[in-house]
Amino acid sequence: MHTHALRVAIMSDETGWHTSRLKKALRERGAQGRCVDLADCRFDTTWAAHGLVIPGYGRGLPDAVIVRGIAGGTFEQVTVRLGILHALRELGIPVYNDARAIERSVDKSMTTFLLHRADIPTPATWVSESAPHAQRIVMREAAAGRQVILKPLFGSQGKGLLRLGADDTGCTPLPTLKAYGQLAYLQRFIEPLETPGFDWRVLVIGGKAVTAMRRVSEHWVHNVAQGARCEAAPLTAPLAQLAERASAALGLDYAGIDLIPCRDSPAGAQVIEVNGVAAWRGLQSVTPFDIASCIVDDLLNRKLAHSPRITSHNTLHDTPHAEVA
């Protein structure tokens, strides 16, 4: 039995709205949340027997970790930051989401592979280091009257997206891939079913879809960061099931699943993105469902309950009901 309040490290490279909500939800359950930047964590085999330095925890370790943000950096820096999360899991610390799941969701090619393998409807996708091969894909799709989207492999918030293929002028050529890490990630463009177009963001927590919104935009990119507006949306059973399957395919504790309307899919939608470090401020603005509280409850009741380091604690509460239509 613990003699102190549960101590939860919130890994984030910036503090703000999300971290404040998580700290408040933890505080309401008798737990203590502390923001830690992974860039400030270190491996040090002389500091303590476990070999890690987590700022704010002395020679000890937090009881659990919530990953809210990982700063970009060099390949080496990001490798070590993820290595800290891997090490915490190896030491028996529940990490929400753990490094393996984050790696799967950050790498769009692996996300696509795992969705395809799980037979989850997702647009046709090609990933290649060969610019000539990628250009042939663009030309082949254009010849069939289709377009493809060129995406950065590690991109987010709708940045760096380009539409290529059939248009009024013929075929848009593939740009130089230098800005894309010399890699072409191409995904077939799904034509909007109505104007303005929209997609859905469904939040999955602990394997259950809990709430959803529509992101509506005159532009074909529907990210809130690119100016899309958030609208409340019913969480239908087909959408919920598709989002839950996508989250499970990547092994995520919580996930933001982006789905686009599509006539060809039995569910009426295809999964286009899986976000393993999902922001939810836009979604929270259009739903009464308390997202941070649900994340914290799932961490305490499910993740910590199965931790060999922590067998019981009197701050655990029941998880609120999901608002599934």
Coordinates of C-alpha atoms in Angstrom, one line a residue:
M1 CA 0.0 0.0 0.0
H2 CA 1.3 3.4 -0.9
T3 CA 1.9 5.9 1.9
H4 CA 2.1 8.9 -0.4
A5 CA -0.2 10.3 -3.1
L6 CA 0.3 8.7 -6.5
R7 CA 2.9 10.8 -8.4
V8 CA 2.3 11.0 -12.1
A9 CA 4.8 12.6 -14.5
I10 CA 3.1 14.4 -17.4
M11 CA 5.7 14.3 -20.1
S12 CA 5.4 17.5 -22.2
D13 CA 7.7 19.9 -24.0
E14 CA 5.3 22.8 -23.2
T15 CA 2.9 23.5 -20.4
G16 CA -0.5 25.0 -21.0
W17 CA -4.2 24.1 -21.3
H18 CA -3.8 20.3 -21.7
T19 CA -1.3 19.9 -18.9
S20 CA -3.4 22.1 -16.6
R21 CA -6.5 19.9 -17.3
L22 CA -4.6 16.7 -16.5
K23 CA -3.1 18.1 -13.3
K24 CA -6.5 19.2 -12.1
A25 CA -8.0 15.8 -12.9
L26 CA -5.2 14.1 -11.0
R27 CA -5.5 16.5 -8.1
E28 CA -9.3 15.7 -7.8
R29 CA -8.4 12.1 -7.4
G30 CA -5.8 12.6 -4.7
A31 CA -2.9 12.2 -7.1
Q32 CA -0.1 14.6 -7.9
G33 CA 0.8 15.6 -11.5
R34 CA 4.1 17.1 -12.4
C35 CA 5.1 18.4 -15.8
V36 CA 8.5 17.0 -17.1
D37 CA 10.2 17.7 -20.4
L38 CA 11.6 14.4 -21.8
A39 CA 14.6 16.6 -23.1
D40 CA 15.5 17.2 -19.4
C41 CA 15.5 13.5 -18.5
R42 CA 18.8 11.6 -18.6
F43 CA 20.3 8.2 -18.4
D44 CA 22.8 8.1 -15.5
T45 CA 24.1 4.8 -14.2
T46 CA 25.8 6.5 -11.3
W47 CA 22.7 8.4 -10.0
A48 CA 20.5 5.5 -8.9
A49 CA 20.3 1.7 -9.3
H50 CA 17.6 2.1 -12.0
G51 CA 19.9 4.3 -14.1
L52 CA 17.5 7.2 -14.9
V53 CA 17.2 10.8 -13.8
I54 CA 13.6 12.2 -13.9
P55 CA 13.6 15.8 -12.8
G56 CA 11.5 16.4 -9.7
Y57 CA 11.7 12.8 -8.5
G58 CA 15.1 12.9 -6.8
R59 CA 16.7 9.4 -7.0
G60 CA 13.2 7.9 -7.3
L61 CA 10.7 7.5 -10.1
P62 CA 7.2 8.5 -10.7
D63 CA 4.4 6.0 -10.1
A64 CA 3.1 6.5 -13.7
V65 CA 3.6 8.6 -16.8
I66 CA 1.2 10.3 -19.1
V67 CA 2.9 11.3 -22.5
R68 CA 1.4 14.6 -23.6
G69 CA 4.1 15.9 -25.9
I70 CA 7.6 15.0 -27.3
A71 CA 9.7 17.8 -28.7
G72 CA 11.1 17.4 -32.1
G73 CA 14.9 17.2 -32.5
T74 CA 17.7 15.3 -34.1
F75 CA 17.3 11.6 -34.8
E76 CA 19.6 11.0 -31.8
Q77 CA 17.7 13.3 -29.5
V78 CA 14.3 11.8 -30.3
T79 CA 15.8 8.3 -30.0
V80 CA 17.0 9.0 -26.4
R81 CA 13.7 10.7 -25.5
L82 CA 11.8 7.6 -26.6
G83 CA 14.4 5.5 -24.9
I84 CA 13.6 7.1 -21.6
L85 CA 10.0 6.0 -22.1
H86 CA 11.1 2.5 -23.1
A87 CA 13.3 2.4 -20.0
L88 CA 10.4 3.4 -17.7
R89 CA 8.3 0.6 -19.1
E90 CA 11.1 -1.8 -18.5
L91 CA 11.2 -0.7 -14.9
G92 CA 7.6 -1.5 -14.5
I93 CA 6.3 2.1 -14.6
P94 CA 3.0 2.4 -16.5
V95 CA 3.5 4.7 -19.4
Y96 CA 0.3 6.1 -21.1
N97 CA 0.9 5.9 -24.2
D98 CA 4.1 3.9 -24.1
A99 CA 7.0 4.4 -26.5
R100 CA 6.1 1.4 -28.7
A101 CA 2.6 2.7 -29.4
I102 CA 3.9 6.2 -30.0
E103 CA 6.5 5.0 -32.5
R104 CA 3.8 3.1 -34.4
S105 CA 1.5 6.1 -34.6
V106 CA 4.2 8.8 -35.3
D107 CA 5.5 6.7 -38.3
K108 CA 2.7 7.0 -40.8
S109 CA 4.0 4.1 -42.9
M110 CA 3.8 1.7 -39.9
T111 CA 0.4 3.1 -39.0
T112 CA -0.8 2.4 -42.6
F113 CA 0.7 -1.1 -42.5
L114 CA -1.0 -2.0 -39.2
L115 CA -4.4 -0.6 -40.3
H116 CA -4.1 -2.6 -43.5
R117 CA -3.0 -5.7 -41.7
A118 CA -6.0 -5.4 -39.4
D119 CA -8.4 -5.1 -42.4
I120 CA -9.4 -1.6 -41.3
P121 CA -10.5 0.6 -44.3
T122 CA -7.9 3.2 -45.1
P123 CA -7.0 4.9 -48.4
A124 CA -4.6 3.2 -50.8
T125 CA -1.1 4.2 -49.7
W126 CA 2.4 4.0 -51.2
V127 CA 5.7 4.7 -49.4
S128 CA 9.0 4.8 -51.3
E129 CA 12.5 6.4 -51.2
S130 CA 12.5 6.3 -55.0
A131 CA 11.3 9.6 -56.5
P132 CA 10.9 8.0 -60.0
H133 CA 8.7 5.3 -58.5
A134 CA 6.7 7.8 -56.6
Q135 CA 6.2 9.9 -59.8
R136 CA 5.0 6.8 -61.6
I137 CA 2.4 6.3 -58.9
V138 CA 1.2 9.9 -59.3
M139 CA 1.0 9.6 -63.1
R140 CA -0.8 6.2 -62.9
E141 CA -3.4 7.7 -60.4
A142 CA -3.8 10.8 -62.6
A143 CA -4.4 8.7 -65.6
A144 CA -7.3 7.1 -63.7
G145 CA -8.6 10.5 -62.9
R146 CA -7.5 10.4 -59.3
Q147 CA -5.3 12.5 -57.0
V148 CA -2.9 11.6 -54.2
I149 CA -1.7 13.5 -51.2
L150 CA 2.0 13.8 -50.4
K151 CA 2.5 13.8 -46.6
P152 CA 5.5 14.2 -44.4
L153 CA 6.2 10.8 -42.7
F154 CA 6.3 12.5 -39.2
G155 CA 4.1 15.4 -39.9
S156 CA 1.1 16.7 -37.8
Q157 CA -1.5 19.4 -37.8
G158 CA -2.0 19.3 -41.5
K159 CA 1.4 20.8 -42.3
G160 CA 3.3 20.1 -45.5
L161 CA 0.4 18.3 -47.3
L162 CA 0.3 18.6 -51.1
R163 CA -2.3 17.3 -53.5
L164 CA -0.9 15.8 -56.7
G165 CA -2.4 14.1 -59.8
A166 CA -5.2 14.8 -62.1
D167 CA -6.3 18.5 -62.3
D168 CA -7.4 21.0 -64.9
T169 CA -3.8 21.4 -66.2
G170 CA -3.0 17.7 -66.5
C171 CA -0.8 16.1 -63.9
T172 CA 0.8 18.0 -61.1
P173 CA 4.4 16.7 -60.9
L174 CA 6.1 15.3 -57.8
P175 CA 8.1 18.1 -56.1
T176 CA 11.7 17.5 -54.9
L177 CA 11.5 15.2 -51.8
K178 CA 14.2 17.1 -49.9
A179 CA 11.6 18.7 -47.6
Y180 CA 10.1 15.3 -47.0
G181 CA 13.3 13.6 -45.8
Q182 CA 13.9 12.1 -49.3
L183 CA 10.8 9.9 -48.8
A184 CA 7.5 9.9 -50.6
Y185 CA 4.4 9.0 -48.5
L186 CA 1.5 9.1 -50.9
Q187 CA -2.1 8.4 -50.0
R188 CA -5.1 8.4 -52.4
F189 CA -7.2 11.5 -52.1
I190 CA -10.8 10.8 -51.0
E191 CA -13.2 13.2 -52.7
P192 CA -15.5 15.0 -50.3
L193 CA -19.1 13.8 -50.3
E194 CA -20.5 17.3 -49.7
T195 CA -19.5 21.0 -49.6
P196 CA -18.0 22.2 -47.3
G197 CA -16.0 19.0 -46.7
F198 CA -15.4 17.5 -43.3
D199 CA -13.8 14.6 -41.4
W200 CA -14.4 13.1 -38.0
R201 CA -12.1 13.1 -35.0
V202 CA -13.0 10.3 -32.6
L203 CA -11.3 10.0 -29.2
V204 CA -10.6 6.5 -28.0
I205 CA -9.7 6.1 -24.3
G206 CA -8.9 2.7 -22.8
G207 CA -10.1 0.9 -25.9
K208 CA -13.5 2.7 -26.0
A209 CA -14.6 5.5 -28.3
V210 CA -15.9 8.2 -25.9
T211 CA -16.7 11.3 -27.9
A212 CA -16.5 12.7 -31.5
M213 CA -16.6 15.9 -33.5
R214 CA -16.7 16.9 -37.1
R215 CA -14.0 19.2 -38.5
V216 CA -15.5 21.3 -41.2
S217 CA -13.4 23.3 -43.7
E218 CA -13.8 24.9 -47.2
H219 CA -10.2 23.6 -47.7
W220 CA -9.5 19.9 -48.3
V221 CA -7.3 19.9 -45.2
H222 CA -9.5 19.5 -42.2
N223 CA -7.1 20.1 -39.3
V224 CA -8.1 22.6 -36.7
A225 CA -4.6 24.1 -36.8
Q226 CA -5.3 24.9 -40.5
G227 CA -8.5 26.7 -39.8
A228 CA -11.2 24.0 -39.7
R229 CA -14.1 24.6 -37.4
C230 CA -15.2 22.1 -34.8
E231 CA -18.8 20.9 -34.6
A232 CA -20.4 18.5 -32.2
A233 CA -21.1 15.1 -33.8
P234 CA -23.0 12.0 -32.7
L235 CA -20.7 9.1 -32.0
T236 CA -22.5 6.4 -34.1
A237 CA -21.8 2.7 -33.5
P238 CA -20.0 2.2 -36.9
L239 CA -17.7 5.2 -36.3
A240 CA -17.0 4.1 -32.7
Q241 CA -16.2 0.5 -33.8
L242 CA -13.9 1.7 -36.6
A243 CA -12.0 4.0 -34.3
E244 CA -11.7 1.4 -31.6
R245 CA -10.3 -1.1 -34.0
A246 CA -7.8 1.5 -35.3
S247 CA -6.6 2.3 -31.8
A248 CA -6.3 -1.4 -30.9
A249 CA -4.3 -2.1 -34.1
L250 CA -1.6 0.3 -32.8
G251 CA -1.8 -0.7 -29.2
L252 CA -2.7 2.8 -27.9
D253 CA -4.1 3.6 -24.4
Y254 CA -5.7 6.8 -25.8
A255 CA -5.8 8.0 -29.4
G256 CA -7.4 10.6 -31.7
I257 CA -8.6 8.8 -34.8
D258 CA -9.3 10.8 -37.9
L259 CA -11.9 9.3 -40.3
I260 CA -13.1 10.6 -43.6
P261 CA -16.6 9.9 -45.2
C262 CA -16.3 7.4 -47.9
R263 CA -19.0 5.6 -50.0
D264 CA -16.8 2.6 -50.6
S265 CA -16.4 1.6 -47.0
P266 CA -19.1 -0.6 -45.2
A267 CA -18.8 1.8 -42.2
G268 CA -19.2 4.8 -44.4
A269 CA -15.8 6.1 -43.5
Q270 CA -12.0 5.3 -43.8
V271 CA -9.3 5.9 -41.2
I272 CA -6.8 8.5 -42.5
E273 CA -4.8 9.3 -39.3
V274 CA -4.1 7.8 -35.9
N275 CA -2.7 10.3 -33.4
G276 CA -0.9 8.7 -30.4
V277 CA -0.2 12.1 -28.7
A278 CA -3.6 13.6 -29.5
A279 CA -4.6 17.1 -28.6
W280 CA -8.2 17.5 -27.6
R281 CA -8.8 21.2 -26.9
G282 CA -10.9 21.6 -30.1
L283 CA -12.9 18.5 -29.3
Q284 CA -13.4 19.6 -25.6
S285 CA -14.9 22.8 -26.9
V286 CA -17.8 21.0 -28.5
T287 CA -18.5 18.2 -26.0
P288 CA -19.6 18.2 -22.4
F289 CA -17.6 15.0 -21.8
D290 CA -14.7 15.7 -19.5
I291 CA -11.8 14.3 -21.6
A292 CA -8.9 14.8 -19.1
S293 CA -10.9 13.2 -16.3
C294 CA -11.6 10.2 -18.5
I295 CA -7.9 9.8 -19.4
V296 CA -6.9 10.0 -15.7
D297 CA -9.6 7.6 -14.6
D298 CA -8.4 5.1 -17.3
L299 CA -4.8 5.5 -16.2
L300 CA -5.7 4.9 -12.5
N301 CA -8.3 2.2 -12.8
R302 CA -7.0 0.1 -15.7
K303 CA -3.3 0.8 -16.3
L304 CA -2.3 1.3 -12.7
A305 CA -4.6 -1.5 -11.4
H306 CA -2.6 -4.0 -13.5
S307 CA 0.8 -2.6 -12.5
P308 CA 2.9 -5.0 -10.4
R309 CA 4.3 -2.0 -8.6
I310 CA 1.0 -0.8 -7.4
T311 CA -1.7 -3.2 -6.3
S312 CA -4.2 -0.9 -4.7
H313 CA -4.9 2.7 -3.9
N314 CA -7.8 4.5 -2.3
T315 CA -8.0 7.3 -4.9
L316 CA -9.3 5.1 -7.7
H317 CA -12.7 6.0 -9.0
D318 CA -15.1 4.6 -11.5
T319 CA -14.6 5.6 -15.1
P320 CA -17.4 7.9 -16.4
H321 CA -19.7 6.5 -19.1
A322 CA -18.8 7.1 -22.7
E323 CA -21.3 9.0 -24.8
V324 CA -21.9 6.4 -27.5
A325 CA -25.0 7.0 -29.5

